[in-house]
Amino acid sequence: MGRPKLSKVDVTDGRGLGGAKNKTVIVQTRIPDILAYRDTPGFAYLLMAANPDASVPVLQSVLDAVGPHQVHPETWMYKRRELFKVPSIPKGVDPRAIQFVKEHMGEPSWKIRKQLRERRIKCSAQQVHRIWMAIWHSIAKE
């Protein structure tokens, strides 16, 4: 993918008692025109796509510096950041759960989780979904 380009973004911070302050924030961008969208609702998604390995607090600080209209809760960021990562099997998952999901790929995740509970195999709904995505991704690559 190449080395990320560092771009300086000039933003105006209108918060605080002292009035508006101009700031310069450095953002890593791999999408050339990402900064053209900094005033749109999709900017947070573009920032996450351009910086898949950046931590959520770093992404939040960049969004906060761009403007209060770009600030999103931490849980929102964590959930949507997964859209831009290659799916992988979660750590610490029972191997029986992985095998069961492989054998029942055509069933809904809620049904798979219910059947896992009946077999006394611990696995959360989110883990079932992530296992399913990782298996599906590996099959699609082949």
Coordinates of C-alpha atoms in Angstrom, one line a residue:
M1 CA 0.0 0.0 0.0
G2 CA 3.0 2.3 0.4
R3 CA 4.0 4.8 2.9
P4 CA 1.3 7.0 4.3
K5 CA 1.4 10.6 3.4
L6 CA 1.3 13.2 6.2
S7 CA -1.1 16.0 5.6
K8 CA -1.6 19.1 7.6
V9 CA -5.2 20.1 8.2
D10 CA -6.0 23.7 9.2
V11 CA -9.1 23.7 11.4
T12 CA -10.9 26.2 13.4
D13 CA -11.8 25.2 17.0
G14 CA -14.8 27.3 18.0
R15 CA -15.1 25.8 21.5
G16 CA -14.0 27.4 24.7
L17 CA -14.4 30.8 26.3
G18 CA -11.6 32.5 24.3
G19 CA -13.4 32.3 21.0
A20 CA -12.4 30.5 17.9
K21 CA -8.8 29.3 17.6
N22 CA -7.0 28.1 14.5
K23 CA -5.1 24.8 14.8
T24 CA -3.0 22.7 12.5
V25 CA -3.4 18.9 12.9
I26 CA -1.3 16.3 11.1
V27 CA -3.3 13.4 9.7
Q28 CA -2.0 10.3 7.9
T29 CA -3.8 9.9 4.7
R30 CA -3.7 7.1 2.1
I31 CA -6.7 8.4 0.2
P32 CA -5.6 11.5 -1.7
D33 CA -8.8 13.5 -1.5
I34 CA -9.9 12.6 2.0
L35 CA -9.5 16.2 3.2
A36 CA -12.0 17.4 0.7
Y37 CA -14.7 15.6 2.7
R38 CA -13.8 16.9 6.1
D39 CA -17.2 18.7 6.4
T40 CA -19.3 15.7 5.4
P41 CA -20.8 13.0 7.5
G42 CA -18.6 10.4 5.7
F43 CA -15.3 11.9 6.7
A44 CA -15.0 9.7 9.8
Y45 CA -15.4 6.6 7.6
L46 CA -12.8 7.8 5.2
L47 CA -10.4 8.6 8.1
M48 CA -10.9 5.1 9.5
A49 CA -10.3 3.5 6.0
A50 CA -7.2 5.5 5.5
N51 CA -5.8 4.7 8.9
P52 CA -6.9 1.1 9.7
D53 CA -4.1 0.6 12.3
A54 CA -4.5 3.8 14.1
S55 CA -6.0 3.6 17.6
V56 CA -9.5 4.8 18.3
P57 CA -8.3 7.6 20.7
V58 CA -6.0 8.9 18.0
L59 CA -8.8 8.9 15.4
Q60 CA -11.1 10.6 17.9
S61 CA -8.6 13.3 18.5
V62 CA -8.3 14.0 14.8
L63 CA -12.1 14.1 14.4
D64 CA -12.4 16.4 17.4
A65 CA -9.7 18.7 15.9
V66 CA -11.6 18.8 12.6
G67 CA -14.7 20.0 14.3
P68 CA -17.4 19.2 16.9
H69 CA -19.6 18.0 14.1
Q70 CA -17.2 15.1 13.5
V71 CA -17.0 13.8 17.0
H72 CA -18.4 10.2 17.5
P73 CA -18.6 8.1 20.7
E74 CA -15.9 5.5 21.3
T75 CA -18.2 2.6 20.9
W76 CA -19.4 3.9 17.5
M77 CA -15.8 4.2 16.4
Y78 CA -14.8 0.7 17.6
K79 CA -17.8 -0.9 15.8
R80 CA -17.3 0.8 12.5
R81 CA -13.5 0.4 12.5
E82 CA -14.1 -3.3 12.1
L83 CA -15.5 -2.6 8.6
F84 CA -12.0 -1.6 7.4
K85 CA -10.0 -4.5 8.9
V86 CA -9.5 -8.0 7.4
P87 CA -11.6 -10.4 9.5
S88 CA -9.8 -12.7 11.9
I89 CA -10.8 -15.3 14.5
P90 CA -11.0 -13.7 17.9
K91 CA -8.4 -14.6 20.5
G92 CA -9.4 -17.1 23.2
V93 CA -12.3 -18.7 21.3
D94 CA -13.1 -22.3 21.9
P95 CA -11.9 -24.4 18.9
R96 CA -15.2 -26.3 19.1
A97 CA -17.1 -23.1 18.4
I98 CA -15.0 -22.4 15.3
Q99 CA -15.6 -25.9 14.0
F100 CA -19.3 -25.7 14.7
V101 CA -19.6 -22.3 12.9
K102 CA -17.7 -23.8 9.9
E103 CA -20.3 -26.6 9.7
H104 CA -23.3 -24.3 10.0
M105 CA -22.3 -21.4 7.7
G106 CA -25.8 -21.2 6.1
E107 CA -27.6 -20.6 9.4
P108 CA -28.2 -17.2 11.1
S109 CA -25.7 -16.2 13.8
W110 CA -28.4 -16.0 16.5
K111 CA -29.3 -19.7 15.8
I112 CA -25.7 -20.8 15.8
R113 CA -25.1 -19.1 19.2
K114 CA -28.2 -20.7 20.6
Q115 CA -27.0 -24.1 19.5
L116 CA -23.5 -23.4 21.0
R117 CA -25.2 -22.5 24.3
E118 CA -27.1 -25.8 24.2
R119 CA -23.8 -27.6 23.8
R120 CA -22.3 -25.6 26.7
I121 CA -19.8 -23.9 24.4
K122 CA -19.2 -20.3 25.5
C123 CA -19.2 -17.9 22.6
S124 CA -20.7 -14.4 22.5
A125 CA -22.9 -13.2 19.6
Q126 CA -20.2 -10.8 18.5
Q127 CA -17.6 -13.7 18.6
V128 CA -19.9 -15.9 16.5
H129 CA -20.3 -13.1 14.0
R130 CA -16.5 -12.4 13.8
I131 CA -15.8 -16.2 13.4
W132 CA -18.3 -16.3 10.6
M133 CA -16.8 -13.3 8.9
A134 CA -13.2 -14.7 9.2
I135 CA -14.3 -18.0 7.7
W136 CA -16.3 -16.4 4.9
H137 CA -13.4 -14.1 4.1
S138 CA -10.9 -17.0 3.9
I139 CA -13.3 -19.0 1.6
A140 CA -13.8 -15.9 -0.6
K141 CA -10.1 -15.4 -1.0
E142 CA -9.6 -19.0 -2.3

